[in-house]
């Protein structure tokens, strides 16, 4: 089981999944990721990222990238000169939106490591953190708990 916590109560992170295959937009997405296709004269990513960046309310923007087109997204973001810090994570296989968001867990939460505990003890540890308004995410196998 993996456990993660975020001890900053007012820490805002935007997660932007960019790893989709874009099958409904083919042939446009054969060589260009959907997030970089133009809408109203600028790439879709700009319509998403600019308001987040200009709001000044976010501490980080995390982009979830595919192996096929990820470098193109990174190159575009680097040219965008954002004020908000950014991070990139990779989704090795296109397993859906939830899986994409889960790939960002280590950018959002801090991994906890502790020796194996009896089931009830982990519940107590999580409850203590919950009482202190700490966000948490636990993953067991492929399940969130």
PDB file of C-alpha atoms in Angstrom, residues 46-137:
ATOM      1  CA  UNK A  46      -3.406  28.250 -23.765  1.00  0.00           C
ATOM      2  CA  UNK A  47      -7.162  28.485 -23.119  1.00  0.00           C
ATOM      3  CA  UNK A  48      -6.643  26.235 -20.084  1.00  0.00           C
ATOM      4  CA  UNK A  49      -3.262  27.317 -18.705  1.00  0.00           C
ATOM      5  CA  UNK A  50      -3.434  31.109 -19.110  1.00  0.00           C
ATOM      6  CA  UNK A  51      -6.423  31.623 -16.760  1.00  0.00           C
ATOM      7  CA  UNK A  52      -4.823  29.301 -14.190  1.00  0.00           C
ATOM      8  CA  UNK A  53      -1.503  31.143 -14.384  1.00  0.00           C
ATOM      9  CA  UNK A  54      -2.981  34.647 -14.440  1.00  0.00           C
ATOM     10  CA  UNK A  55      -5.248  33.952 -11.462  1.00  0.00           C
ATOM     11  CA  UNK A  56      -2.199  33.745  -9.193  1.00  0.00           C
ATOM     12  CA  UNK A  57      -4.122  31.258  -7.026  1.00  0.00           C
ATOM     13  CA  UNK A  58      -2.267  28.084  -7.955  1.00  0.00           C
ATOM     14  CA  UNK A  59       1.008  26.893  -6.449  1.00  0.00           C
ATOM     15  CA  UNK A  60       1.787  24.456  -9.252  1.00  0.00           C
ATOM     16  CA  UNK A  61       0.510  23.172 -12.595  1.00  0.00           C
ATOM     17  CA  UNK A  62       1.071  19.463 -13.249  1.00  0.00           C
ATOM     18  CA  UNK A  63       0.857  18.192 -16.827  1.00  0.00           C
ATOM     19  CA  UNK A  64       0.186  14.472 -17.353  1.00  0.00           C
ATOM     20  CA  UNK A  65       1.877  13.532 -20.633  1.00  0.00           C
ATOM     21  CA  UNK A  66       1.886  10.656 -23.100  1.00  0.00           C
ATOM     22  CA  UNK A  67       5.076   9.064 -24.355  1.00  0.00           C
ATOM     23  CA  UNK A  68       3.999   9.784 -27.950  1.00  0.00           C
ATOM     24  CA  UNK A  69       3.436  13.565 -27.752  1.00  0.00           C
ATOM     25  CA  UNK A  70       4.705  14.595 -24.315  1.00  0.00           C
ATOM     26  CA  UNK A  71       7.848  16.369 -25.483  1.00  0.00           C
ATOM     27  CA  UNK A  72       5.791  18.605 -27.797  1.00  0.00           C
ATOM     28  CA  UNK A  73       3.684  19.725 -24.828  1.00  0.00           C
ATOM     29  CA  UNK A  74       6.803  20.370 -22.720  1.00  0.00           C
ATOM     30  CA  UNK A  75       8.335  22.442 -25.518  1.00  0.00           C
ATOM     31  CA  UNK A  76       5.159  24.533 -25.814  1.00  0.00           C
ATOM     32  CA  UNK A  77       4.881  25.091 -22.057  1.00  0.00           C
ATOM     33  CA  UNK A  78       8.532  26.186 -21.878  1.00  0.00           C
ATOM     34  CA  UNK A  79       7.837  28.797 -24.564  1.00  0.00           C
ATOM     35  CA  UNK A  80       4.765  30.059 -22.661  1.00  0.00           C
ATOM     36  CA  UNK A  81       6.780  31.760 -19.885  1.00  0.00           C
ATOM     37  CA  UNK A  82       4.366  30.912 -17.081  1.00  0.00           C
ATOM     38  CA  UNK A  83       4.748  32.481 -13.642  1.00  0.00           C
ATOM     39  CA  UNK A  84       3.304  29.393 -11.926  1.00  0.00           C
ATOM     40  CA  UNK A  85       5.793  26.537 -11.345  1.00  0.00           C
ATOM     41  CA  UNK A  86       5.128  23.491 -13.521  1.00  0.00           C
ATOM     42  CA  UNK A  87       5.835  19.780 -13.248  1.00  0.00           C
ATOM     43  CA  UNK A  88       5.487  16.947 -15.727  1.00  0.00           C
ATOM     44  CA  UNK A  89       4.499  13.337 -15.125  1.00  0.00           C
ATOM     45  CA  UNK A  90       4.173  10.533 -17.630  1.00  0.00           C
ATOM     46  CA  UNK A  91       1.275   8.187 -18.301  1.00  0.00           C
ATOM     47  CA  UNK A  92       2.937   5.149 -19.883  1.00  0.00           C
ATOM     48  CA  UNK A  93      -0.306   3.602 -21.132  1.00  0.00           C
ATOM     49  CA  UNK A  94      -3.600   5.295 -22.050  1.00  0.00           C
ATOM     50  CA  UNK A  95      -5.718   3.813 -19.255  1.00  0.00           C
ATOM     51  CA  UNK A  96      -8.226   6.650 -18.881  1.00  0.00           C
ATOM     52  CA  UNK A  97      -8.759   9.941 -17.118  1.00  0.00           C
ATOM     53  CA  UNK A  98      -8.655   8.580 -13.548  1.00  0.00           C
ATOM     54  CA  UNK A  99      -5.390   6.781 -14.217  1.00  0.00           C
ATOM     55  CA  UNK A 100      -3.951   9.979 -15.718  1.00  0.00           C
ATOM     56  CA  UNK A 101      -4.821  11.989 -12.610  1.00  0.00           C
ATOM     57  CA  UNK A 102      -3.411   9.242 -10.388  1.00  0.00           C
ATOM     58  CA  UNK A 103      -0.035   9.600 -12.143  1.00  0.00           C
ATOM     59  CA  UNK A 104       0.242  13.086 -10.607  1.00  0.00           C
ATOM     60  CA  UNK A 105      -0.113  11.835  -7.033  1.00  0.00           C
ATOM     61  CA  UNK A 106       3.536  12.362  -6.078  1.00  0.00           C
ATOM     62  CA  UNK A 107       3.406  15.961  -7.341  1.00  0.00           C
ATOM     63  CA  UNK A 108       0.347  16.619  -5.183  1.00  0.00           C
ATOM     64  CA  UNK A 109       1.070  14.511  -2.112  1.00  0.00           C
ATOM     65  CA  UNK A 110       4.213  13.542  -0.211  1.00  0.00           C
ATOM     66  CA  UNK A 111       4.782   9.785  -0.048  1.00  0.00           C
ATOM     67  CA  UNK A 112       4.725   8.361   3.472  1.00  0.00           C
ATOM     68  CA  UNK A 113       6.894   5.403   4.264  1.00  0.00           C
ATOM     69  CA  UNK A 114       6.525   3.367   7.392  1.00  0.00           C
ATOM     70  CA  UNK A 115       6.891  -0.288   8.317  1.00  0.00           C
ATOM     71  CA  UNK A 116       3.930  -2.557   7.650  1.00  0.00           C
ATOM     72  CA  UNK A 117       1.246  -1.949  10.247  1.00  0.00           C
ATOM     73  CA  UNK A 118      -1.722  -3.939  11.377  1.00  0.00           C
ATOM     74  CA  UNK A 119      -4.776  -2.759   9.442  1.00  0.00           C
ATOM     75  CA  UNK A 120      -6.299  -0.883  12.380  1.00  0.00           C
ATOM     76  CA  UNK A 121      -3.122   1.055  13.110  1.00  0.00           C
ATOM     77  CA  UNK A 122      -3.039   2.558   9.620  1.00  0.00           C
ATOM     78  CA  UNK A 123      -6.624   3.728  10.093  1.00  0.00           C
ATOM     79  CA  UNK A 124      -5.611   5.424  13.335  1.00  0.00           C
ATOM     80  CA  UNK A 125      -2.611   7.104  11.648  1.00  0.00           C
ATOM     81  CA  UNK A 126      -4.787   8.416   8.821  1.00  0.00           C
ATOM     82  CA  UNK A 127      -7.435   9.612  11.292  1.00  0.00           C
ATOM     83  CA  UNK A 128      -4.857  11.584  13.261  1.00  0.00           C
ATOM     84  CA  UNK A 129      -3.778  13.374  10.098  1.00  0.00           C
ATOM     85  CA  UNK A 130      -7.389  13.917   9.054  1.00  0.00           C
ATOM     86  CA  UNK A 131      -8.140  15.629  12.357  1.00  0.00           C
ATOM     87  CA  UNK A 132      -5.304  18.057  11.603  1.00  0.00           C
ATOM     88  CA  UNK A 133      -6.858  18.994   8.234  1.00  0.00           C
ATOM     89  CA  UNK A 134      -4.232  17.141   6.232  1.00  0.00           C
ATOM     90  CA  UNK A 135      -5.277  15.816   2.838  1.00  0.00           C
ATOM     91  CA  UNK A 136      -4.385  12.217   2.127  1.00  0.00           C
ATOM     92  CA  UNK A 137      -4.497   9.620  -0.595  1.00  0.00           C
TER      93      UNK A 137
END
